[in-house]
Coordinates of C-alpha atoms in Angstrom, one line a residue:
M1 CA 3.2 -205.9 9.0
K2 CA 2.2 -205.3 5.4
G3 CA 0.2 -202.3 4.4
I4 CA -2.8 -201.8 2.0
I5 CA -4.4 -198.5 0.9
L6 CA -7.8 -198.9 -0.7
A7 CA -8.1 -196.0 -3.1
G8 CA -10.8 -197.3 -5.5
G9 CA -14.4 -196.3 -6.1
A10 CA -16.0 -193.8 -8.4
G11 CA -16.2 -190.9 -5.9
T12 CA -19.8 -190.3 -6.9
R13 CA -20.5 -188.0 -4.0
L14 CA -17.9 -185.7 -5.4
H15 CA -19.2 -185.5 -9.0
P16 CA -18.5 -183.7 -11.2
I17 CA -15.1 -183.2 -9.7
T18 CA -14.2 -186.9 -9.8
L19 CA -15.5 -187.6 -13.3
A20 CA -12.0 -187.1 -14.6
I21 CA -9.7 -187.9 -11.7
S22 CA -9.6 -190.2 -8.7
K23 CA -10.8 -188.7 -5.4
Q24 CA -7.6 -189.8 -3.7
L25 CA -5.6 -187.7 -6.1
L26 CA -7.5 -184.5 -5.3
P27 CA -5.6 -181.9 -3.3
V28 CA -6.0 -181.5 0.5
G29 CA -3.9 -178.5 1.4
D30 CA -0.8 -178.6 -0.8
K31 CA -0.6 -182.3 -1.3
P32 CA -2.6 -185.2 -2.9
M33 CA -5.1 -186.9 -0.6
I34 CA -3.3 -190.2 -0.9
Y35 CA -0.3 -188.7 1.0
Y36 CA -2.4 -188.8 4.2
P37 CA -3.2 -192.5 4.4
L38 CA 0.3 -193.4 3.1
S39 CA 1.9 -191.3 5.9
V40 CA -0.2 -193.2 8.5
L41 CA 1.2 -196.6 7.4
M42 CA 4.7 -195.1 7.3
L43 CA 4.3 -193.8 10.8
A44 CA 3.3 -197.3 11.9
G45 CA 6.7 -198.5 10.5
V46 CA 5.1 -200.2 7.5
R47 CA 7.4 -200.2 4.5
D48 CA 5.8 -202.7 2.1
I49 CA 2.5 -201.2 0.9
L50 CA 0.0 -202.1 -1.8
I51 CA -2.2 -199.4 -3.3
I52 CA -5.5 -200.7 -4.8
T53 CA -7.3 -198.5 -7.2
T54 CA -9.4 -198.7 -10.4
P55 CA -7.7 -199.9 -13.6
A56 CA -8.1 -196.5 -15.2
E57 CA -6.5 -194.6 -12.3
L58 CA -3.6 -197.0 -11.5
P59 CA -1.1 -195.4 -13.9
K60 CA -1.7 -192.0 -12.3
F61 CA -0.9 -193.3 -8.9
R62 CA 2.2 -195.0 -10.2
Q63 CA 3.3 -191.8 -11.9
L64 CA 2.8 -189.9 -8.6
L65 CA 4.5 -192.3 -6.2
G66 CA 6.6 -194.7 -8.3
D67 CA 7.9 -197.8 -6.6
G68 CA 8.5 -196.0 -3.3
S69 CA 12.3 -196.4 -3.3
R70 CA 12.8 -192.7 -3.2
L71 CA 11.1 -192.7 0.2
G72 CA 12.9 -195.9 1.4
I73 CA 9.7 -198.0 1.1
N74 CA 8.3 -200.5 -1.4
L75 CA 5.1 -199.6 -3.2
S76 CA 3.1 -202.0 -5.4
Y77 CA -0.2 -201.6 -7.2
A78 CA -3.2 -203.7 -8.0
P79 CA -6.5 -203.0 -9.8
Q80 CA -10.0 -203.4 -8.3
E81 CA -12.1 -204.1 -11.3
R82 CA -15.3 -203.0 -9.6
P83 CA -16.3 -201.9 -6.0
N84 CA -16.7 -205.2 -4.2
G85 CA -16.5 -203.8 -0.7
I86 CA -13.7 -202.8 1.7
A87 CA -12.9 -206.3 2.7
D88 CA -12.2 -207.1 -1.0
A89 CA -8.9 -205.5 -0.4
F90 CA -7.7 -208.6 1.3
V91 CA -8.8 -210.8 -1.6
I92 CA -6.9 -208.6 -4.0
G93 CA -4.0 -208.3 -1.6
A94 CA -3.7 -211.9 -0.4
D95 CA -0.4 -212.5 -2.2
H96 CA 1.0 -209.2 -1.0
I97 CA 0.1 -210.0 2.7
D98 CA 1.6 -213.5 2.3
G99 CA 0.8 -214.7 5.8
D100 CA 1.9 -211.5 7.6
A101 CA -0.2 -209.1 9.7
A102 CA -1.8 -206.4 7.7
G103 CA -2.7 -202.7 8.1
L104 CA -5.5 -201.3 6.0
V105 CA -6.3 -197.7 5.6
L106 CA -8.9 -196.1 3.4
G107 CA -7.6 -193.7 0.8
D108 CA -9.9 -190.8 1.7
N109 CA -9.3 -190.9 5.5
I110 CA -7.2 -188.2 7.3
F111 CA -5.9 -188.7 10.8
H112 CA -4.0 -186.3 13.0
G113 CA -3.4 -185.9 16.7
N114 CA -1.0 -185.5 19.5
S115 CA 1.3 -188.6 19.8
F116 CA -0.6 -190.4 17.0
S117 CA 2.7 -191.9 15.8
D118 CA 3.1 -193.4 19.3
V119 CA -0.4 -195.0 19.1
L120 CA 0.4 -196.4 15.7
E121 CA 3.7 -197.8 16.8
K122 CA 2.2 -199.5 19.8
E123 CA -0.9 -200.9 18.1
S124 CA 1.0 -202.2 15.0
R125 CA 3.4 -204.2 17.1
N126 CA 2.5 -207.9 17.5
V127 CA -1.1 -207.6 16.4
S128 CA -3.3 -210.4 17.8
G129 CA -6.8 -210.5 16.3
C130 CA -7.9 -207.1 15.0
V131 CA -7.4 -203.6 16.2
L132 CA -10.1 -201.0 15.3
F133 CA -9.9 -197.3 15.9
G134 CA -13.0 -195.5 17.2
Y135 CA -13.8 -191.8 17.0
P136 CA -16.7 -190.0 18.7
V137 CA -19.2 -188.5 16.2
Q138 CA -22.5 -186.7 16.4
D139 CA -24.2 -188.8 13.8
P140 CA -23.1 -192.4 14.4
E141 CA -26.0 -193.8 12.4
R142 CA -24.0 -192.9 9.3
Y143 CA -21.1 -195.2 10.3
G144 CA -20.1 -198.6 11.5
V145 CA -20.4 -198.3 15.3
G146 CA -18.5 -200.0 18.1
E147 CA -19.9 -200.4 21.6
T148 CA -17.7 -201.0 24.7
D149 CA -18.5 -202.1 28.2
E150 CA -17.6 -200.2 31.4
Y151 CA -14.1 -201.7 31.2
G152 CA -13.6 -200.4 27.6
R153 CA -13.9 -203.8 26.0
L154 CA -15.5 -204.1 22.6
V155 CA -18.8 -205.9 23.0
S156 CA -20.7 -205.2 19.7
L157 CA -20.4 -203.9 16.2
E158 CA -23.2 -202.5 14.1
E159 CA -23.2 -201.1 10.5
K160 CA -25.2 -197.8 10.2
P161 CA -27.6 -198.7 13.0
A162 CA -31.0 -196.8 13.2
K163 CA -30.5 -196.6 16.9
P164 CA -26.8 -196.6 17.7
R165 CA -25.6 -198.1 21.0
S166 CA -22.7 -195.7 21.2
N167 CA -21.3 -192.7 19.4
R168 CA -18.0 -194.4 18.5
A169 CA -17.7 -194.6 14.7
I170 CA -15.2 -197.2 13.4
T171 CA -12.7 -195.2 11.3
G172 CA -11.1 -196.3 8.1
L173 CA -7.9 -197.7 9.8
Y174 CA -7.7 -201.3 10.6
F175 CA -4.9 -203.6 11.9
Y176 CA -5.3 -207.4 11.5
D177 CA -3.3 -210.5 12.3
R178 CA -2.3 -213.1 9.8
T179 CA -5.6 -214.9 9.8
V180 CA -7.5 -212.0 8.1
V181 CA -7.3 -213.4 4.6
D182 CA -8.9 -216.7 5.7
I183 CA -11.6 -214.8 7.6
V184 CA -12.4 -212.7 4.5
K185 CA -12.7 -215.9 2.4
S186 CA -15.2 -217.3 4.9
I187 CA -17.7 -214.4 4.8
R188 CA -20.4 -214.1 2.2
P189 CA -21.3 -210.9 0.2
S190 CA -24.0 -208.7 1.7
Q191 CA -27.3 -207.9 0.1
R192 CA -25.6 -205.2 -1.9
G193 CA -23.1 -207.8 -3.2
E194 CA -20.1 -206.5 -1.3
L195 CA -17.7 -208.1 1.2
E196 CA -18.3 -205.9 4.2
I197 CA -15.5 -205.0 6.6
T198 CA -18.0 -205.0 9.5
D199 CA -18.6 -208.7 8.9
V200 CA -14.8 -209.3 9.1
N201 CA -14.6 -207.3 12.3
R202 CA -17.6 -209.1 13.7
A203 CA -16.0 -212.5 13.0
Y204 CA -13.0 -211.4 15.1
L205 CA -15.3 -210.1 17.8
E206 CA -17.1 -213.4 18.0
Q207 CA -13.8 -215.1 18.5
G208 CA -13.0 -212.6 21.3
R209 CA -10.1 -211.2 19.4
A210 CA -11.2 -207.6 18.6
R211 CA -10.2 -204.5 20.3
L212 CA -11.2 -200.8 20.0
V213 CA -8.7 -198.1 20.4
D214 CA -10.4 -194.8 21.3
L215 CA -9.2 -191.8 19.4
G216 CA -10.9 -189.2 21.5
R217 CA -9.8 -185.8 22.7
G218 CA -6.8 -184.4 20.9
F219 CA -7.3 -186.4 17.7
A220 CA -8.9 -185.5 14.4
W221 CA -10.4 -187.9 11.9
L222 CA -11.6 -186.5 8.6
D223 CA -13.5 -188.4 5.9
T224 CA -13.2 -186.5 2.7
G225 CA -16.0 -188.1 0.7
T226 CA -18.2 -185.1 0.1
P227 CA -17.4 -181.6 -1.3
E228 CA -18.1 -180.0 2.1
A229 CA -15.9 -182.5 3.9
L230 CA -13.1 -182.1 1.4
L231 CA -13.2 -178.3 1.9
Q232 CA -13.2 -178.7 5.6
A233 CA -10.3 -181.0 5.5
G234 CA -8.3 -178.6 3.4
Q235 CA -9.1 -175.7 5.8
Y236 CA -8.1 -177.8 8.8
V237 CA -4.8 -178.8 7.3
R238 CA -3.8 -175.4 6.1
T239 CA -4.8 -173.7 9.4
L240 CA -2.6 -176.1 11.4
E241 CA 0.3 -175.9 9.0
E242 CA 0.3 -172.1 8.8
R243 CA 0.0 -171.6 12.6
Q244 CA 2.5 -174.3 13.6
G245 CA 5.0 -174.0 10.7
V246 CA 4.9 -177.8 10.1
R247 CA 3.3 -179.9 7.4
I248 CA 0.9 -182.8 8.0
A249 CA 1.6 -185.9 5.9
C250 CA 4.8 -184.7 4.3
L251 CA 6.1 -188.0 3.1
E252 CA 9.7 -187.0 2.8
E253 CA 9.7 -185.7 6.4
V254 CA 8.1 -188.9 7.7
A255 CA 10.6 -191.0 5.8
L256 CA 13.5 -189.0 7.2
R257 CA 12.3 -189.1 10.8
M258 CA 11.4 -192.8 10.6
G259 CA 14.9 -193.6 9.4
F260 CA 13.8 -194.8 5.9
I261 CA 16.0 -192.1 4.2
D262 CA 18.9 -189.9 5.3
A263 CA 19.1 -186.1 5.3
E264 CA 21.0 -185.9 2.0
Q265 CA 18.3 -188.0 0.3
C266 CA 15.6 -185.9 1.8
H267 CA 17.2 -182.6 0.7
R268 CA 17.6 -184.0 -2.8
L269 CA 13.9 -184.8 -2.9
G270 CA 13.0 -181.3 -1.8
A271 CA 15.4 -179.7 -4.3
E272 CA 13.5 -181.4 -7.1
M273 CA 10.4 -179.3 -6.0
A274 CA 12.3 -176.2 -5.0
N275 CA 9.9 -173.9 -6.8
S276 CA 7.1 -174.9 -4.4
G277 CA 6.6 -174.1 -0.8
Y278 CA 6.4 -177.8 -0.1
G279 CA 9.8 -178.5 -1.7
R280 CA 11.4 -175.7 0.3
Y281 CA 9.9 -177.1 3.5
V282 CA 11.4 -180.5 2.7
M283 CA 14.8 -178.9 2.1
S284 CA 14.6 -177.0 5.4
I285 CA 13.7 -180.1 7.4
A286 CA 16.6 -181.9 5.9
G287 CA 18.9 -179.1 6.8
E288 CA 17.6 -179.0 10.4
W289 CA 18.1 -182.8 10.7
A290 CA 21.6 -182.6 9.3
Q291 CA 22.6 -179.9 11.8
S292 CA 20.9 -181.4 14.9
P293 CA 23.1 -183.3 17.3
L294 CA 20.1 -185.4 18.3
P295 CA 17.3 -186.9 16.1
L296 CA 14.3 -184.6 15.8
P297 CA 11.0 -186.0 16.9
V298 CA 8.7 -187.9 14.6
P299 CA 5.8 -185.8 13.3
R300 CA 2.6 -186.6 15.2

């Protein structure tokens, strides 16, 4: 599976904060927002990832993350000249996908939960059709919404419905099989001139090849698109990290536990940031790993 992170847009709901910097480079806890979606793809075992952002912001992402080799992955970059919709990521990333299955995650989405890595590993293996991830919300009219029957099968998809048929919002994480690029090429722009991801998902649904994975109790899904949501996400992350003594979306730790790098490489990466609490945490994880007779569990 190839991975794509869509980190474009102007972040207008966060103005004036985002007048000078990309939303996905803002801090959530002690790390940039982009770390969170990147960790999701890494936990799914994806090592070849395309980051799509605006032409102006692309050099900043490249400066932050490089080519990914330090983490044992391959990162490439592509510009999105203007916001043409989420599904436009598959037009821009068609050569990157190159006939493989694809995992797309939105750059402002944060996921966390017990055994989330197990869910990702299971659902990313041998994708047939499309796999969507639903999350219960109190205001489903603000989201794309998935409806299931009594057997849990996906039966309908609606975009910001006035009268939602369910409370299951479609999150910003999507897995597709190798036909996704062809399907995107077959849909037409919406009235607002964008390629809508809901139209892509609905095409799979009409073919009987769409599934909805329910991220219910025990999971958290945070959309950081407003100042209030950004603050809440930071508070959530810091509270968990301080109480549990672990860090969410620590890329070096994820790379180590997924086998992308070894303990020596991990320690070296931490040492480069030794003046920060983040760097010292990376070094401590590398030390624990090197001393453990058995592999430590993958972060959830």
